[in-house]
mmCIF file of C-alpha atoms in Angstrom:
data_model
loop_
_atom_site.group_PDB
_atom_site.id
_atom_site.type_symbol
_atom_site.label_atom_id
_atom_site.label_comp_id
_atom_site.label_asym_id
_atom_site.label_seq_id
_atom_site.Cartn_x
_atom_site.Cartn_y
_atom_site.Cartn_z
ATOM 1 C CA UNK A 1 27.372 -43.186 -158.245
ATOM 2 C CA UNK A 2 25.901 -43.411 -154.744
ATOM 3 C CA UNK A 3 25.009 -40.456 -152.529
ATOM 4 C CA UNK A 4 25.664 -42.180 -149.197
ATOM 5 C CA UNK A 5 26.707 -45.455 -147.603
ATOM 6 C CA UNK A 6 25.954 -46.703 -144.106
ATOM 7 C CA UNK A 7 28.230 -49.504 -142.938
ATOM 8 C CA UNK A 8 26.858 -51.848 -140.238
ATOM 9 C CA UNK A 9 28.992 -53.186 -137.382
ATOM 10 C CA UNK A 10 28.636 -56.677 -138.813
ATOM 11 C CA UNK A 11 30.533 -55.768 -142.006
ATOM 12 C CA UNK A 12 34.245 -56.143 -141.343
ATOM 13 C CA UNK A 13 35.950 -55.955 -144.788
ATOM 14 C CA UNK A 14 35.453 -55.482 -148.532
ATOM 15 C CA UNK A 15 36.637 -57.124 -151.722
ATOM 16 C CA UNK A 16 39.436 -55.306 -153.561
ATOM 17 C CA UNK A 17 37.129 -53.962 -156.267
ATOM 18 C CA UNK A 18 34.081 -53.311 -154.110
ATOM 19 C CA UNK A 19 34.100 -49.594 -154.884
ATOM 20 C CA UNK A 20 35.561 -49.692 -158.379
ATOM 21 C CA UNK A 21 33.942 -47.015 -160.540
ATOM 22 C CA UNK A 22 31.800 -45.817 -157.647
ATOM 23 C CA UNK A 23 31.605 -42.282 -156.260
ATOM 24 C CA UNK A 24 30.145 -41.989 -152.750
ATOM 25 C CA UNK A 25 29.522 -38.548 -151.302
ATOM 26 C CA UNK A 26 28.954 -39.547 -147.661
ATOM 27 C CA UNK A 27 29.890 -42.532 -145.515
ATOM 28 C CA UNK A 28 28.447 -43.344 -142.115
ATOM 29 C CA UNK A 29 30.486 -45.640 -139.901
ATOM 30 C CA UNK A 30 29.990 -46.255 -136.198
ATOM 31 C CA UNK A 31 33.037 -44.930 -134.321
ATOM 32 C CA UNK A 32 32.986 -48.113 -132.251
ATOM 33 C CA UNK A 33 33.466 -50.320 -135.292
ATOM 34 C CA UNK A 34 36.203 -52.819 -134.429
ATOM 35 C CA UNK A 35 37.461 -53.610 -137.950
ATOM 36 C CA UNK A 36 36.965 -50.485 -140.069
ATOM 37 C CA UNK A 37 37.843 -46.820 -139.876
ATOM 38 C CA UNK A 38 36.644 -43.789 -141.833
ATOM 39 C CA UNK A 39 38.435 -40.478 -141.539
ATOM 40 C CA UNK A 40 39.444 -37.626 -143.846
ATOM 41 C CA UNK A 41 38.098 -39.085 -147.099
ATOM 42 C CA UNK A 42 39.540 -42.574 -146.475
ATOM 43 C CA UNK A 43 37.760 -45.827 -145.619
ATOM 44 C CA UNK A 44 40.321 -48.322 -144.335
ATOM 45 C CA UNK A 45 40.962 -51.230 -142.022
ATOM 46 C CA UNK A 46 41.171 -50.245 -138.364
ATOM 47 C CA UNK A 47 44.985 -50.506 -138.328
ATOM 48 C CA UNK A 48 45.250 -48.499 -141.545
ATOM 49 C CA UNK A 49 47.129 -51.198 -143.443
ATOM 50 C CA UNK A 50 44.409 -51.606 -146.094
ATOM 51 C CA UNK A 51 42.591 -48.816 -147.897
ATOM 52 C CA UNK A 52 39.186 -49.777 -149.292
ATOM 53 C CA UNK A 53 38.043 -46.460 -150.704
ATOM 54 C CA UNK A 54 39.245 -42.882 -151.106
ATOM 55 C CA UNK A 55 36.716 -40.117 -151.628
ATOM 56 C CA UNK A 56 37.604 -37.303 -154.013
ATOM 57 C CA UNK A 57 39.417 -34.357 -152.439
ATOM 58 C CA UNK A 58 42.055 -36.176 -150.368
ATOM 59 C CA UNK A 59 45.117 -33.902 -149.992
ATOM 60 C CA UNK A 60 46.990 -35.441 -147.070
ATOM 61 C CA UNK A 61 47.321 -38.957 -145.693
ATOM 62 C CA UNK A 62 49.066 -40.233 -142.562
ATOM 63 C CA UNK A 63 50.477 -43.762 -142.352
ATOM 64 C CA UNK A 64 50.005 -45.142 -138.843
ATOM 65 C CA UNK A 65 52.851 -46.081 -136.517
ATOM 66 C CA UNK A 66 51.949 -49.783 -136.548
ATOM 67 C CA UNK A 67 51.945 -50.193 -140.343
ATOM 68 C CA UNK A 68 54.848 -52.466 -141.328
ATOM 69 C CA UNK A 69 53.852 -53.120 -144.940
ATOM 70 C CA UNK A 70 52.408 -50.089 -146.731
ATOM 71 C CA UNK A 71 52.474 -51.540 -150.243
ATOM 72 C CA UNK A 72 48.673 -51.678 -150.469
ATOM 73 C CA UNK A 73 48.416 -48.124 -149.148
ATOM 74 C CA UNK A 74 50.946 -46.883 -151.677
ATOM 75 C CA UNK A 75 49.061 -48.561 -154.522
ATOM 76 C CA UNK A 76 45.858 -46.901 -153.383
ATOM 77 C CA UNK A 77 47.392 -43.437 -153.052
ATOM 78 C CA UNK A 78 49.704 -43.223 -156.049
ATOM 79 C CA UNK A 79 46.996 -42.168 -158.497
ATOM 80 C CA UNK A 80 45.059 -39.815 -156.223
ATOM 81 C CA UNK A 81 45.115 -36.615 -158.264
ATOM 82 C CA UNK A 82 44.564 -34.284 -155.305
ATOM 83 C CA UNK A 83 47.169 -35.778 -152.939
ATOM 84 C CA UNK A 84 49.737 -33.161 -151.873
ATOM 85 C CA UNK A 85 51.525 -34.832 -148.970
ATOM 86 C CA UNK A 86 52.073 -38.059 -147.083
ATOM 87 C CA UNK A 87 52.899 -38.172 -143.383
ATOM 88 C CA UNK A 88 54.104 -40.988 -141.142
ATOM 89 C CA UNK A 89 53.045 -41.258 -137.539
ATOM 90 C CA UNK A 90 55.890 -41.016 -135.043
ATOM 91 C CA UNK A 91 57.079 -44.434 -133.920
ATOM 92 C CA UNK A 92 56.835 -46.167 -137.304
ATOM 93 C CA UNK A 93 60.133 -47.992 -137.879
ATOM 94 C CA UNK A 94 59.523 -49.013 -141.506
ATOM 95 C CA UNK A 95 58.707 -45.704 -143.170
ATOM 96 C CA UNK A 96 59.538 -42.027 -142.928
ATOM 97 C CA UNK A 97 58.218 -38.910 -144.651
ATOM 98 C CA UNK A 98 60.412 -35.948 -145.537
ATOM 99 C CA UNK A 99 58.583 -32.824 -146.688
ATOM 100 C CA UNK A 100 55.506 -34.786 -147.705
ATOM 101 C CA UNK A 101 57.291 -37.548 -149.641
ATOM 102 C CA UNK A 102 57.305 -41.177 -148.459
ATOM 103 C CA UNK A 103 60.624 -43.039 -148.143
ATOM 104 C CA UNK A 104 61.970 -46.235 -146.710
ATOM 105 C CA UNK A 105 63.206 -45.568 -143.193
ATOM 106 C CA UNK A 106 66.984 -45.341 -143.628
ATOM 107 C CA UNK A 107 69.744 -43.189 -142.189
ATOM 108 C CA UNK A 108 70.510 -41.861 -145.682
ATOM 109 C CA UNK A 109 68.338 -42.086 -148.779
ATOM 110 C CA UNK A 110 68.473 -41.647 -152.551
ATOM 111 C CA UNK A 111 65.662 -41.013 -154.995
ATOM 112 C CA UNK A 112 65.504 -44.791 -155.363
ATOM 113 C CA UNK A 113 64.134 -44.957 -151.824
ATOM 114 C CA UNK A 114 61.150 -42.754 -152.702
ATOM 115 C CA UNK A 115 58.063 -44.908 -152.316
ATOM 116 C CA UNK A 116 55.448 -42.276 -153.054
ATOM 117 C CA UNK A 117 55.722 -38.829 -154.630
ATOM 118 C CA UNK A 118 52.258 -37.276 -154.205
ATOM 119 C CA UNK A 119 50.631 -36.536 -157.546
ATOM 120 C CA UNK A 120 49.566 -32.981 -156.685
ATOM 121 C CA UNK A 121 52.884 -31.987 -155.079
ATOM 122 C CA UNK A 122 54.538 -29.097 -156.929
ATOM 123 C CA UNK A 123 57.613 -28.368 -154.777
ATOM 124 C CA UNK A 124 60.127 -31.102 -153.987
ATOM 125 C CA UNK A 125 62.465 -30.410 -151.072
ATOM 126 C CA UNK A 126 65.642 -32.475 -151.020
ATOM 127 C CA UNK A 127 66.087 -33.624 -147.421
ATOM 128 C CA UNK A 128 69.477 -33.483 -145.744
ATOM 129 C CA UNK A 129 69.375 -37.294 -145.600
ATOM 130 C CA UNK A 130 69.418 -37.566 -149.420
ATOM 131 C CA UNK A 131 72.761 -38.305 -151.036
ATOM 132 C CA UNK A 132 71.795 -38.807 -154.688
ATOM 133 C CA UNK A 133 69.008 -38.450 -157.226
ATOM 134 C CA UNK A 134 68.995 -41.116 -159.920
ATOM 135 C CA UNK A 135 66.893 -41.867 -162.960
ATOM 136 C CA UNK A 136 68.758 -44.507 -164.941
ATOM 137 C CA UNK A 137 65.665 -46.583 -165.718
ATOM 138 C CA UNK A 138 61.980 -45.885 -166.240
ATOM 139 C CA UNK A 139 61.158 -47.244 -162.791
ATOM 140 C CA UNK A 140 63.633 -44.770 -161.247
ATOM 141 C CA UNK A 141 62.322 -41.674 -163.023
ATOM 142 C CA UNK A 142 60.220 -40.409 -160.152
ATOM 143 C CA UNK A 143 60.051 -36.899 -161.638
ATOM 144 C CA UNK A 144 59.151 -37.913 -165.195
ATOM 145 C CA UNK A 145 56.002 -35.993 -166.213
ATOM 146 C CA UNK A 146 55.344 -35.219 -162.545
ATOM 147 C CA UNK A 147 53.764 -31.947 -161.392
ATOM 148 C CA UNK A 148 56.968 -30.858 -159.649
ATOM 149 C CA UNK A 149 57.851 -27.363 -160.865
ATOM 150 C CA UNK A 150 60.271 -26.336 -158.108
ATOM 151 C CA UNK A 151 63.153 -28.296 -156.626
ATOM 152 C CA UNK A 152 65.102 -26.981 -153.677
ATOM 153 C CA UNK A 153 67.052 -28.370 -150.747
ATOM 154 C CA UNK A 154 66.795 -28.232 -146.990
ATOM 155 C CA UNK A 155 69.030 -25.287 -146.122
ATOM 156 C CA UNK A 156 69.246 -26.517 -142.537
ATOM 157 C CA UNK A 157 71.179 -29.540 -143.759
ATOM 158 C CA UNK A 158 74.475 -29.969 -145.541
ATOM 159 C CA UNK A 159 73.295 -30.994 -148.981
ATOM 160 C CA UNK A 160 76.169 -32.483 -150.997
ATOM 161 C CA UNK A 161 74.634 -34.717 -153.581
ATOM 162 C CA UNK A 162 74.763 -36.374 -156.981
ATOM 163 C CA UNK A 163 72.312 -35.731 -159.805
ATOM 164 C CA UNK A 164 72.538 -39.057 -161.607
ATOM 165 C CA UNK A 165 71.977 -40.048 -165.220
ATOM 166 C CA UNK A 166 68.477 -39.187 -166.480
ATOM 167 C CA UNK A 167 67.490 -37.964 -163.012
ATOM 168 C CA UNK A 168 65.147 -35.259 -164.344
ATOM 169 C CA UNK A 169 64.815 -36.426 -167.951
ATOM 170 C CA UNK A 170 61.321 -35.599 -169.127
ATOM 171 C CA UNK A 171 60.473 -33.531 -166.028
ATOM 172 C CA UNK A 172 58.567 -31.185 -168.301
ATOM 173 C CA UNK A 173 56.958 -29.103 -165.529
ATOM 174 C CA UNK A 174 60.194 -28.318 -163.680
ATOM 175 C CA UNK A 175 60.685 -24.534 -163.673
ATOM 176 C CA UNK A 176 63.182 -23.935 -160.868
ATOM 177 C CA UNK A 177 66.031 -25.940 -159.380
ATOM 178 C CA UNK A 178 68.706 -25.120 -156.787
ATOM 179 C CA UNK A 179 71.946 -27.057 -157.332
ATOM 180 C CA UNK A 180 73.864 -25.662 -154.373
ATOM 181 C CA UNK A 181 76.349 -28.290 -153.176
ATOM 182 C CA UNK A 182 75.855 -30.673 -156.100
ATOM 183 C CA UNK A 183 79.027 -32.610 -157.008
ATOM 184 C CA UNK A 184 77.993 -34.499 -160.145
ATOM 185 C CA UNK A 185 75.471 -34.107 -162.963
ATOM 186 C CA UNK A 186 74.967 -37.309 -164.928
ATOM 187 C CA UNK A 187 74.342 -37.922 -168.607
ATOM 188 C CA UNK A 188 70.900 -36.815 -169.857
ATOM 189 C CA UNK A 189 70.153 -35.529 -166.328
ATOM 190 C CA UNK A 190 68.078 -32.566 -167.564
ATOM 191 C CA UNK A 191 67.079 -33.867 -170.971
ATOM 192 C CA UNK A 192 63.914 -32.225 -172.322
ATOM 193 C CA UNK A 193 63.267 -30.132 -169.216
ATOM 194 C CA UNK A 194 61.283 -27.790 -171.434
ATOM 195 C CA UNK A 195 59.927 -25.521 -168.669
ATOM 196 C CA UNK A 196 63.310 -24.896 -167.048
ATOM 197 C CA UNK A 197 64.377 -21.520 -168.457
ATOM 198 C CA UNK A 198 67.734 -21.355 -166.708
ATOM 199 C CA UNK A 199 70.073 -23.370 -164.558
ATOM 200 C CA UNK A 200 73.092 -22.248 -162.531
ATOM 201 C CA UNK A 201 75.915 -24.717 -162.162
ATOM 202 C CA UNK A 202 77.868 -24.151 -158.926
ATOM 203 C CA UNK A 203 81.635 -24.409 -158.499
ATOM 204 C CA UNK A 204 81.133 -27.602 -156.484
ATOM 205 C CA UNK A 205 80.301 -29.575 -159.670
ATOM 206 C CA UNK A 206 83.286 -31.701 -160.688
ATOM 207 C CA UNK A 207 81.563 -33.893 -163.279
ATOM 208 C CA UNK A 208 78.967 -33.348 -166.026
ATOM 209 C CA UNK A 209 78.028 -36.285 -168.228
ATOM 210 C CA UNK A 210 77.382 -36.287 -171.970
ATOM 211 C CA UNK A 211 74.074 -34.856 -173.212
ATOM 212 C CA UNK A 212 73.177 -33.655 -169.713
ATOM 213 C CA UNK A 213 71.082 -30.870 -171.266
ATOM 214 C CA UNK A 214 69.914 -32.605 -174.430
ATOM 215 C CA UNK A 215 66.847 -31.037 -175.968
ATOM 216 C CA UNK A 216 67.501 -27.563 -174.562
ATOM 217 C CA UNK A 217 66.682 -24.685 -176.898
ATOM 218 C CA UNK A 218 68.058 -21.201 -177.522
ATOM 219 C CA UNK A 219 65.704 -19.603 -174.987
ATOM 220 C CA UNK A 220 67.069 -21.735 -172.135
ATOM 221 C CA UNK A 221 70.221 -20.527 -170.354
ATOM 222 C CA UNK A 222 72.978 -22.433 -168.556
ATOM 223 C CA UNK A 223 75.068 -20.254 -166.225
ATOM 224 C CA UNK A 224 78.611 -21.512 -165.622
ATOM 225 C CA UNK A 225 80.798 -20.773 -162.557
ATOM 226 C CA UNK A 226 83.630 -19.310 -164.667
ATOM 227 C CA UNK A 227 84.221 -16.887 -167.508
ATOM 228 C CA UNK A 228 83.405 -17.549 -171.140
ATOM 229 C CA UNK A 229 86.401 -18.966 -172.962
ATOM 230 C CA UNK A 230 87.903 -20.693 -169.945
ATOM 231 C CA UNK A 231 88.856 -24.351 -170.287
ATOM 232 C CA UNK A 232 86.155 -26.714 -169.027
ATOM 233 C CA UNK A 233 87.053 -28.639 -165.857
ATOM 234 C CA UNK A 234 88.531 -32.081 -166.535
ATOM 235 C CA UNK A 235 85.427 -33.980 -165.453
ATOM 236 C CA UNK A 236 83.025 -31.966 -167.611
ATOM 237 C CA UNK A 237 81.824 -33.408 -170.898
ATOM 238 C CA UNK A 238 82.221 -31.167 -173.927
ATOM 239 C CA UNK A 239 79.053 -32.606 -175.470
ATOM 240 C CA UNK A 240 75.992 -31.279 -173.698
#
């Protein structure tokens, strides 16, 4: 580890692994430096497109308006244990942040458009622009073993969405979820959601796939929008 680092004006960049395994408590960088920037725990290129080092304690990061390719930024931030939110500066046409989560800049989005779910985020707010949450493959399981314990939706919007197959499979920290307006719940959607003690299925749900609640135990409760003994709706699987 190193207690401090002073960066001269003549130094304009670093190798990718320059700070690998290094902990630096303080960084001094001339504010007139033309190639580098240091602010809020982050040492980066002046335009913010490359992150060279992140000090411990980073909770929020803002992607600049001129960043067109944030892949290197995303790689640098995805394992930051303290990161709670990502923001995007107004005017950026490539990326957008909704409630602290980074997405591709589209008129409507799905969970497949999530580029970065901050590691330390505990509440996920479904934006009104989101039409579906999927999880059909490992790469799509953005909530798998995440720290998200509460999922809700933007009540200012008109949320009418799809919870796809395996969308929350393995989301072991999820404790609360609001399904208001949901139309479909896919197969294995809530498999092994061991911290979710109850779930209320609204009348809007027209389809529930097989094994949607696989792994649920006797102390977990599923509330249905009709009386016990009623015939299940046509689109509902009888094998949960």
